[in-house]
Every structure is written in structure tokens, then in C-alpha cells.
mmCIF file of C-alpha atoms in Angstrom:
data_model
loop_
_atom_site.group_PDB
_atom_site.id
_atom_site.type_symbol
_atom_site.label_atom_id
_atom_site.label_comp_id
_atom_site.label_asym_id
_atom_site.label_seq_id
_atom_site.Cartn_x
_atom_site.Cartn_y
_atom_site.Cartn_z
ATOM 1 C CA MET I 17 -138.217 79.303 7.771
ATOM 2 C CA GLY I 18 -137.811 77.356 11.075
ATOM 3 C CA ALA I 19 -139.468 74.610 10.100
ATOM 4 C CA GLU I 20 -138.408 74.216 6.604
ATOM 5 C CA HIS I 21 -135.187 74.474 8.577
ATOM 6 C CA SER I 22 -136.173 71.763 10.892
ATOM 7 C CA LYS I 23 -137.166 69.375 7.849
ATOM 8 C CA ASN I 24 -133.860 69.761 6.422
ATOM 9 C CA GLU I 25 -131.624 68.863 9.600
ATOM 10 C CA GLU I 26 -134.184 65.828 10.193
ATOM 11 C CA ARG I 27 -133.607 65.016 6.173
ATOM 12 C CA ARG I 28 -129.858 65.244 6.957
ATOM 13 C CA SER I 29 -129.770 63.352 10.102
ATOM 14 C CA MET I 30 -131.522 59.993 7.545
ATOM 15 C CA VAL I 31 -128.754 60.251 5.171
ATOM 16 C CA PHE I 32 -126.097 60.508 8.001
ATOM 17 C CA LEU I 33 -127.915 57.058 9.892
ATOM 18 C CA ARG I 34 -127.805 55.448 6.723
ATOM 19 C CA LYS I 35 -124.778 55.620 5.901
ATOM 20 C CA GLY I 36 -123.723 55.027 9.278
ATOM 21 C CA PRO I 37 -121.950 51.335 10.004
ATOM 22 C CA LYS I 38 -124.533 48.894 9.861
ATOM 23 C CA LEU I 39 -125.826 46.838 13.554
ATOM 24 C CA PRO I 40 -125.815 43.549 13.952
ATOM 25 C CA ALA I 41 -128.359 41.947 13.961
ATOM 26 C CA TRP I 42 -128.981 41.014 17.776
ATOM 27 C CA GLU I 43 -128.026 44.372 19.002
ATOM 28 C CA ASP I 44 -130.023 46.208 16.687
ATOM 29 C CA ALA I 45 -132.992 44.066 17.871
ATOM 30 C CA LEU I 46 -131.871 45.735 20.963
ATOM 31 C CA LEU I 47 -132.099 49.178 19.615
ATOM 32 C CA ALA I 48 -135.925 49.435 21.200
ATOM 33 C CA GLY I 49 -134.819 49.434 24.796
ATOM 34 C CA ARG I 50 -135.811 46.090 24.994
ATOM 35 C CA GLU I 51 -134.447 43.165 27.924
ATOM 36 C CA PRO I 52 -131.905 40.670 26.541
ATOM 37 C CA LYS I 53 -134.915 37.917 27.322
ATOM 38 C CA SER I 54 -136.606 39.150 25.267
ATOM 39 C CA LEU I 55 -134.742 37.278 22.565
ATOM 40 C CA LEU I 56 -134.755 33.972 24.580
ATOM 41 C CA LYS I 57 -137.076 31.516 22.687
ATOM 42 C CA ARG I 58 -139.502 28.724 25.113
ATOM 43 C CA GLY I 59 -139.723 25.425 23.320
ATOM 44 C CA LEU I 60 -141.934 22.625 24.861
ATOM 45 C CA ARG I 61 -137.633 21.135 25.657
ATOM 46 C CA TYR I 62 -134.902 23.675 25.663
ATOM 47 C CA VAL I 63 -134.843 27.678 26.710
ATOM 48 C CA SER I 64 -132.481 28.268 23.577
ATOM 49 C CA LEU I 65 -130.848 31.904 21.738
ATOM 50 C CA SER I 66 -129.663 31.915 18.514
ATOM 51 C CA LEU I 67 -126.866 33.913 16.965
ATOM 52 C CA ILE I 68 -126.022 32.413 13.918
ATOM 53 C CA MET I 69 -124.041 34.450 11.364
ATOM 54 C CA LYS I 70 -124.218 37.393 12.839
ATOM 55 C CA GLY I 71 -120.677 38.863 12.050
ATOM 56 C CA MET I 72 -119.777 38.347 15.153
ATOM 57 C CA THR I 73 -116.344 38.594 16.198
ATOM 58 C CA SER I 74 -117.079 38.466 19.924
ATOM 59 C CA THR I 75 -119.480 37.764 21.954
ATOM 60 C CA PRO I 76 -122.186 40.633 23.327
ATOM 61 C CA ASP I 77 -121.511 40.685 27.304
ATOM 62 C CA PHE I 78 -125.301 40.811 28.411
ATOM 63 C CA LEU I 79 -125.233 37.093 26.664
ATOM 64 C CA TRP I 80 -123.909 35.716 30.464
ATOM 65 C CA GLY I 81 -126.757 37.049 32.272
ATOM 66 C CA LEU I 82 -129.100 34.721 30.644
ATOM 67 C CA HIS I 83 -128.531 32.085 32.578
ATOM 68 C CA GLU I 84 -132.050 30.079 32.380
ATOM 69 C CA VAL I 85 -130.391 29.641 28.390
ATOM 70 C CA GLN I 86 -130.754 25.934 27.743
ATOM 71 C CA LYS I 87 -129.615 25.725 24.366
ATOM 72 C CA LEU I 88 -127.147 28.235 22.261
ATOM 73 C CA ASN I 89 -126.485 28.094 19.027
ATOM 74 C CA LEU I 90 -123.354 30.954 18.429
ATOM 75 C CA SER I 91 -122.105 28.956 14.979
ATOM 76 C CA ARG I 92 -120.772 30.158 11.793
ATOM 77 C CA ASN I 93 -119.757 33.774 13.627
ATOM 78 C CA GLN I 94 -116.059 35.177 13.698
ATOM 79 C CA LEU I 95 -115.637 34.283 16.765
ATOM 80 C CA VAL I 96 -111.863 34.217 17.889
ATOM 81 C CA VAL I 97 -112.499 33.602 22.102
ATOM 82 C CA ILE I 98 -115.199 32.475 24.381
ATOM 83 C CA PRO I 99 -114.504 34.137 27.934
ATOM 84 C CA PRO I 100 -114.741 32.212 31.142
ATOM 85 C CA SER I 101 -118.089 34.097 31.214
ATOM 86 C CA LEU I 102 -119.652 31.399 29.607
ATOM 87 C CA GLY I 103 -118.746 28.579 32.728
ATOM 88 C CA LYS I 104 -121.964 30.863 34.251
ATOM 89 C CA LEU I 105 -124.431 29.305 31.715
ATOM 90 C CA ASP I 106 -124.934 25.769 34.086
ATOM 91 C CA ARG I 107 -128.210 25.067 32.566
ATOM 92 C CA LEU I 108 -126.945 24.746 29.494
ATOM 93 C CA VAL I 109 -127.309 21.418 27.832
ATOM 94 C CA VAL I 110 -126.558 22.310 23.775
ATOM 95 C CA LEU I 111 -123.565 24.060 22.380
ATOM 96 C CA ASN I 112 -122.961 24.763 19.481
ATOM 97 C CA LEU I 113 -119.807 26.826 18.831
ATOM 98 C CA GLY I 114 -119.113 25.549 15.280
ATOM 99 C CA GLY I 115 -117.775 27.421 11.908
ATOM 100 C CA ASN I 116 -115.648 30.421 13.804
ATOM 101 C CA CYS I 117 -111.968 30.486 14.733
ATOM 102 C CA LEU I 118 -111.823 29.347 17.610
ATOM 103 C CA LYS I 119 -107.646 28.451 18.781
ATOM 104 C CA CYS I 120 -109.128 27.184 22.635
ATOM 105 C CA LEU I 121 -112.264 26.576 24.970
ATOM 106 C CA PRO I 122 -111.968 28.516 28.320
ATOM 107 C CA LYS I 123 -111.545 25.680 31.162
ATOM 108 C CA GLU I 124 -114.701 27.222 32.676
ATOM 109 C CA ILE I 125 -116.396 24.896 29.865
ATOM 110 C CA GLY I 126 -115.966 22.420 32.791
ATOM 111 C CA LEU I 127 -118.546 24.385 34.660
ATOM 112 C CA LEU I 128 -121.704 22.949 32.360
ATOM 113 C CA ARG I 129 -122.479 20.094 34.419
ATOM 114 C CA ASN I 130 -125.808 19.503 32.200
ATOM 115 C CA LEU I 131 -124.526 20.092 28.652
ATOM 116 C CA LYS I 132 -125.047 16.901 26.545
ATOM 117 C CA VAL I 133 -124.291 18.561 23.332
ATOM 118 C CA LEU I 134 -121.170 20.287 21.606
ATOM 119 C CA PHE I 135 -120.356 21.144 18.714
ATOM 120 C CA VAL I 136 -116.627 22.764 18.505
ATOM 121 C CA ASN I 137 -116.053 21.563 14.205
ATOM 122 C CA MET I 138 -115.067 23.643 12.048
ATOM 123 C CA ASN I 139 -112.391 26.169 14.022
ATOM 124 C CA CYS I 140 -108.654 25.825 15.288
ATOM 125 C CA LEU I 141 -108.520 23.853 18.058
ATOM 126 C CA LYS I 142 -105.115 22.537 17.870
ATOM 127 C CA GLU I 143 -106.461 20.683 22.420
ATOM 128 C CA VAL I 144 -109.347 20.023 24.247
ATOM 129 C CA PRO I 145 -109.199 21.503 27.818
ATOM 130 C CA ALA I 146 -108.866 18.604 29.921
ATOM 131 C CA GLU I 147 -111.804 20.206 32.736
ATOM 132 C CA LEU I 148 -113.634 18.901 29.655
ATOM 133 C CA SER I 149 -114.538 15.783 30.796
ATOM 134 C CA LEU I 150 -116.178 17.623 34.002
ATOM 135 C CA CYS I 151 -119.036 17.255 31.539
ATOM 136 C CA ARG I 152 -119.879 14.059 33.287
ATOM 137 C CA LYS I 153 -123.500 14.037 31.021
ATOM 138 C CA LEU I 154 -121.750 15.009 27.734
ATOM 139 C CA GLU I 155 -123.495 11.722 24.690
ATOM 140 C CA VAL I 156 -122.553 13.870 21.657
ATOM 141 C CA LEU I 157 -119.079 15.647 20.661
ATOM 142 C CA SER I 158 -117.778 17.392 16.851
ATOM 143 C CA LEU I 159 -114.102 18.358 17.002
ATOM 144 C CA SER I 160 -114.378 18.123 13.799
ATOM 145 C CA HIS I 161 -112.174 19.997 11.075
ATOM 146 C CA ASN I 162 -109.760 21.896 13.864
ATOM 147 C CA CYS I 163 -106.267 21.050 13.704
ATOM 148 C CA ILE I 164 -106.328 19.079 16.791
ATOM 149 C CA SER I 165 -104.366 15.334 17.115
ATOM 150 C CA GLN I 166 -104.782 14.115 20.873
ATOM 151 C CA LEU I 167 -106.959 14.032 24.136
ATOM 152 C CA PRO I 168 -106.437 14.192 27.346
ATOM 153 C CA LEU I 169 -106.181 11.127 28.964
ATOM 154 C CA SER I 170 -109.135 12.238 31.327
ATOM 155 C CA PHE I 171 -111.892 11.442 28.655
ATOM 156 C CA THR I 172 -112.170 8.319 30.480
ATOM 157 C CA ASP I 173 -114.269 10.126 32.187
ATOM 158 C CA LEU I 174 -116.529 11.320 29.607
ATOM 159 C CA THR I 175 -118.640 7.661 30.238
ATOM 160 C CA SER I 176 -122.016 8.893 28.850
ATOM 161 C CA LEU I 177 -120.658 10.058 25.554
ATOM 162 C CA ARG I 178 -122.506 7.894 22.394
ATOM 163 C CA LYS I 179 -121.519 9.642 19.411
ATOM 164 C CA LEU I 180 -117.801 11.350 18.948
ATOM 165 C CA ASN I 181 -116.724 12.850 15.456
ATOM 166 C CA LEU I 182 -112.797 13.390 15.266
ATOM 167 C CA SER I 183 -112.258 13.946 11.436
ATOM 168 C CA ASN I 184 -110.408 16.153 9.623
ATOM 169 C CA ASN I 185 -107.743 16.230 12.316
ATOM 170 C CA ARG I 186 -103.890 15.059 12.605
ATOM 171 C CA PHE I 187 -104.816 12.238 14.777
ATOM 172 C CA VAL I 188 -101.494 9.371 13.885
ATOM 173 C CA GLN I 189 -103.444 6.971 16.441
ATOM 174 C CA ILE I 190 -106.726 6.015 17.695
ATOM 175 C CA PRO I 191 -106.288 7.857 21.591
ATOM 176 C CA LEU I 192 -106.302 5.492 23.655
ATOM 177 C CA CYS I 193 -108.685 7.377 26.085
ATOM 178 C CA ILE I 194 -111.358 6.616 23.489
ATOM 179 C CA PHE I 195 -110.763 3.082 24.246
ATOM 180 C CA ALA I 196 -112.616 3.791 28.018
ATOM 181 C CA LEU I 197 -115.874 4.935 26.409
ATOM 182 C CA ARG I 198 -117.753 2.399 26.105
ATOM 183 C CA SER I 199 -121.347 3.377 25.535
ATOM 184 C CA LEU I 200 -120.462 4.889 22.229
ATOM 185 C CA ASP I 201 -122.295 3.654 19.355
ATOM 186 C CA PHE I 202 -120.961 5.978 16.751
ATOM 187 C CA LEU I 203 -116.993 6.932 16.010
ATOM 188 C CA HIS I 204 -115.685 9.080 12.907
ATOM 189 C CA LEU I 205 -112.093 9.525 12.231
ATOM 190 C CA GLY I 206 -111.680 9.471 9.269
ATOM 191 C CA SER I 207 -109.573 12.262 7.069
ATOM 192 C CA ASN I 208 -106.902 11.648 9.480
ATOM 193 C CA LYS I 209 -103.182 10.387 9.273
ATOM 194 C CA LEU I 210 -104.266 6.986 11.390
ATOM 195 C CA GLU I 211 -101.862 4.197 10.087
ATOM 196 C CA ASN I 212 -103.492 1.413 12.167
ATOM 197 C CA ILE I 213 -106.337 0.043 14.345
ATOM 198 C CA ALA I 214 -105.240 -1.152 18.132
ATOM 199 C CA GLU I 215 -106.238 -4.134 18.904
ATOM 200 C CA SER I 216 -108.028 -2.345 21.449
ATOM 201 C CA ILE I 217 -111.098 -1.508 19.721
ATOM 202 C CA GLN I 218 -112.790 -4.530 20.608
ATOM 203 C CA TYR I 219 -113.514 -2.258 23.952
ATOM 204 C CA LEU I 220 -116.099 -0.348 22.098
ATOM 205 C CA VAL I 221 -118.471 -3.265 22.602
ATOM 206 C CA ASN I 222 -121.819 -1.045 21.200
ATOM 207 C CA LEU I 223 -120.280 0.776 18.132
ATOM 208 C CA GLN I 224 -122.930 0.498 15.388
ATOM 209 C CA ILE I 225 -120.828 2.947 12.769
ATOM 210 C CA PHE I 226 -117.325 3.049 12.667
ATOM 211 C CA ILE I 227 -115.303 5.264 10.462
ATOM 212 C CA VAL I 228 -111.853 5.854 9.450
ATOM 213 C CA GLU I 229 -112.016 6.485 6.027
ATOM 214 C CA ASN I 230 -109.338 8.464 3.782
ATOM 215 C CA ASN I 231 -105.934 7.339 6.484
ATOM 216 C CA ASN I 232 -103.261 5.753 5.495
ATOM 217 C CA ILE I 233 -104.478 2.017 7.155
ATOM 218 C CA ARG I 234 -102.324 -0.945 5.877
ATOM 219 C CA SER I 235 -105.198 -3.439 7.529
ATOM 220 C CA LEU I 236 -108.114 -4.200 10.016
ATOM 221 C CA PRO I 237 -107.357 -5.479 13.159
ATOM 222 C CA ARG I 238 -108.650 -9.055 13.626
ATOM 223 C CA SER I 239 -110.005 -7.831 17.147
ATOM 224 C CA LEU I 240 -112.631 -5.854 14.635
ATOM 225 C CA CYS I 241 -114.589 -8.767 13.803
ATOM 226 C CA TYR I 242 -116.006 -8.805 17.481
ATOM 227 C CA ILE I 243 -118.219 -6.189 18.081
ATOM 228 C CA SER I 244 -120.739 -7.807 16.952
ATOM 229 C CA SER I 245 -122.778 -4.521 17.025
ATOM 230 C CA LEU I 246 -121.341 -3.116 13.841
ATOM 231 C CA GLU I 247 -123.709 -1.672 10.994
ATOM 232 C CA LEU I 248 -121.694 0.103 9.357
ATOM 233 C CA LEU I 249 -117.728 0.183 8.624
ATOM 234 C CA ASN I 250 -116.248 2.611 6.190
ATOM 235 C CA ALA I 251 -112.832 1.623 5.382
ATOM 236 C CA ASP I 252 -112.698 3.881 1.752
ATOM 237 C CA TYR I 253 -108.962 5.456 0.338
ATOM 238 C CA ASN I 254 -106.871 3.864 2.991
ATOM 239 C CA ALA I 255 -103.895 1.462 1.757
ATOM 240 C CA ILE I 256 -105.462 -1.326 2.800
ATOM 241 C CA GLN I 257 -104.250 -4.825 1.381
ATOM 242 C CA SER I 258 -105.497 -7.934 2.984
ATOM 243 C CA LEU I 259 -108.338 -8.021 4.979
ATOM 244 C CA PRO I 260 -108.905 -10.502 8.751
ATOM 245 C CA ASP I 261 -110.454 -13.469 8.093
ATOM 246 C CA GLU I 262 -112.658 -13.170 10.684
ATOM 247 C CA LEU I 263 -114.693 -10.371 8.879
ATOM 248 C CA TYR I 264 -117.285 -12.211 8.047
ATOM 249 C CA LEU I 265 -118.697 -12.602 12.086
ATOM 250 C CA LEU I 266 -119.761 -9.216 11.506
ATOM 251 C CA ARG I 267 -123.296 -10.457 10.500
ATOM 252 C CA ARG I 268 -125.357 -6.567 11.168
ATOM 253 C CA LEU I 269 -122.692 -5.865 8.142
ATOM 254 C CA ARG I 270 -125.767 -6.552 4.936
ATOM 255 C CA ARG I 271 -124.279 -5.245 2.172
ATOM 256 C CA ILE I 272 -121.192 -4.133 0.010
ATOM 257 C CA ALA I 273 -121.704 -0.342 0.285
ATOM 258 C CA TRP I 274 -120.513 2.223 -2.330
ATOM 259 C CA ASN I 275 -122.763 4.816 -0.714
ATOM 260 C CA PRO I 276 -121.509 7.396 1.734
ATOM 261 C CA MET I 277 -124.474 6.758 3.345
ATOM 262 C CA ASP I 278 -125.676 3.490 3.286
ATOM 263 C CA LYS I 279 -124.996 0.727 6.451
ATOM 264 C CA GLY I 280 -122.434 -2.068 5.432
ATOM 265 C CA LEU I 281 -118.756 -1.980 4.284
ATOM 266 C CA HIS I 282 -117.082 0.166 2.841
ATOM 267 C CA ILE I 283 -114.185 -0.837 1.101
ATOM 268 C CA ALA I 284 -113.561 0.406 -1.507
ATOM 269 C CA HIS I 285 -110.090 2.640 -2.673
ATOM 270 C CA ASN I 286 -107.805 0.359 -1.429
ATOM 271 C CA PRO I 287 -104.418 -1.980 -2.586
ATOM 272 C CA LEU I 288 -106.837 -4.879 -2.152
ATOM 273 C CA ALA I 289 -104.162 -8.383 -3.003
ATOM 274 C CA ARG I 290 -106.177 -10.449 -5.592
ATOM 275 C CA PRO I 291 -107.964 -12.151 -5.713
ATOM 276 C CA LEU I 292 -110.088 -10.090 -3.002
ATOM 277 C CA PRO I 293 -110.964 -6.893 -5.567
ATOM 278 C CA GLU I 294 -113.197 -9.149 -7.798
ATOM 279 C CA VAL I 295 -114.514 -11.508 -4.100
ATOM 280 C CA VAL I 296 -115.653 -7.985 -3.497
ATOM 281 C CA GLU I 297 -117.127 -7.619 -6.771
ATOM 282 C CA GLY I 298 -119.828 -10.752 -6.223
ATOM 283 C CA GLY I 299 -121.390 -8.879 -2.772
ATOM 284 C CA LEU I 300 -120.950 -9.334 1.090
ATOM 285 C CA ASP I 301 -121.985 -12.840 1.327
ATOM 286 C CA VAL I 302 -119.268 -14.187 -1.296
ATOM 287 C CA LEU I 303 -116.702 -12.104 0.637
ATOM 288 C CA PHE I 304 -117.580 -13.595 3.442
ATOM 289 C CA ASN I 305 -118.293 -17.383 2.311
ATOM 290 C CA TYR I 306 -114.325 -16.848 0.428
ATOM 291 C CA LEU I 307 -113.098 -15.412 3.953
ATOM 292 C CA ARG I 308 -115.115 -17.765 5.906
ATOM 293 C CA ASP I 309 -113.839 -20.568 3.890
ATOM 294 C CA LYS I 310 -110.194 -19.040 3.443
ATOM 295 C CA LYS I 311 -109.559 -19.786 7.633
ATOM 296 C CA GLU I 312 -111.124 -23.116 8.128
ATOM 297 C CA ARG I 313 -108.055 -24.398 4.799
ATOM 298 C CA ASN I 314 -105.646 -22.453 7.737
#
């Protein structure tokens, strides 16, 4: 009887455990008493930790004790807050917080002095802390798909920044601080509320890819034509009626491009005044010759 009673109790316990709430995957990995450090992966370049798609609404406390982690992926969860403890992970080189519900970033993010890559895309940010400009090694920053309308002036200190994605936000004009980022080779401002591009765009002398599609831009500035490094200029879906005569100076634009992934000049879905629509259909060489002749006649 005793043995049979024990077996019945064990069955009932197993049923109870199966009916209980399912533990997050990272917590389940710790049930066996393993050290949190055992979750780290040591690759050739970085010590990394991925907690992607774990259904987390808050960060686990053990995370902030993993001081050696260099690459941290917390994307595609349901995080609302990143605590100030983030600043303890001062060896971080890559941080991915994309696809969460963050409304702000802690000012302690400025303590991550080794940070080179930061993704905070697809969140609910309305502003960016000025302290982020203390991350002087930052090279790649994605803030796309948020609710941001301005950037701190201190961003002028991010002199190593090469790639900046601000698409799908609420910018009415290009923030002035961007024109000081002379190392930029990629700038994405598509799907905002821009009405113009300041002449100061010419200071981004290393820009290779410039995307301003799906805005309310009425004209392209003449100064844009002096960025000789441009290989992709996407101004699709705007309100552009005319093109600057000096556009033919952009010799690295190889063609009129229709596929969003292709390099070249994207100028479709704009109310271009005639004869520009027919000229554009003839290809880039025809367009450039037309603009060159027009300039010489004037």
C-alpha cells in the first residue's frame, strides 16, 4: 500500500507540474543549478549572450553580473524598461534591444564606452538620452520605427558613427547635429515628415547611401550634387517637381533604379514637371545629358 500510495502521489505531482505556468527558456536552463555564465557563448571575436524571443517583460537580475559579455541580444521580447544596471556591462560592443516596448533608455547607457553597434529599432522611444553621445566608439546606430522627432545636440560627438537609421519616426527636418557626423556613409530618413533637405547636407562628404523616400520633400538641394561619393540616392514617394541641374555631377549613380535594393537614383512616384518624366524613362545618361544641356543654356 505504501509503495502504491507513493506512486500515486508522484503521478499527481507530475500532473500539477505539467499544468503549472511554463518557465521562460532562460530560467528553465538554470533549473539544474547551472551558473548563469554557462549561458554565455565564447566565439572567435565576442563573448555573447542571446535572449531573443523569450517572452520577457523584464530583464533577469543575473544578467547584470555577467561583466564579460560583449555581445548582448535582448530583441523581440516585451521589455518596457532597461534598468540603470545596464551600465555595469561596460565591455559591451554590440547591443540589440530591437522589437520591444521601450519608452526610454537609461542615461547609464553612456557608460558603455566600448559600444560599437546599437539597435533600438521597433520600440516606443520619443527621445534619446544625451548621454548616448558618450559612446564615442559607436559606429552603427538604428533608431528606426520609433516616435522620435529630434536628437540631442550632443550627438555631434559621435564622430565614429558610420551608419545611422532614423526611418519611420516623426522628424520634420533633419536634425542639425547630423551634419557634423562627417564619417557617415549610410543615412536613412525614409518615412518621416521631412519637407526639405538643408543645404548643409554637403558636409557629409563620405555619404554613399542616402534614403529619404516617403516624405513630403518638394525639391533636392543643389549642394547634394557635390557629394561625389553618393552611390544610392532614394527620393521615391515625395513631392519633387524639378531636379537640380547639377545632378549630373553625381557620377557614382550608375542608373535610374526601380528596385529598392539597387544602387542608383530612385526618383519614382514624384510629380515631376514635364518633360522630366519622359527624360527619366530614357535612363540616367539621358537625364544627365538633359540637365547638363539645361545648365549650359542658362
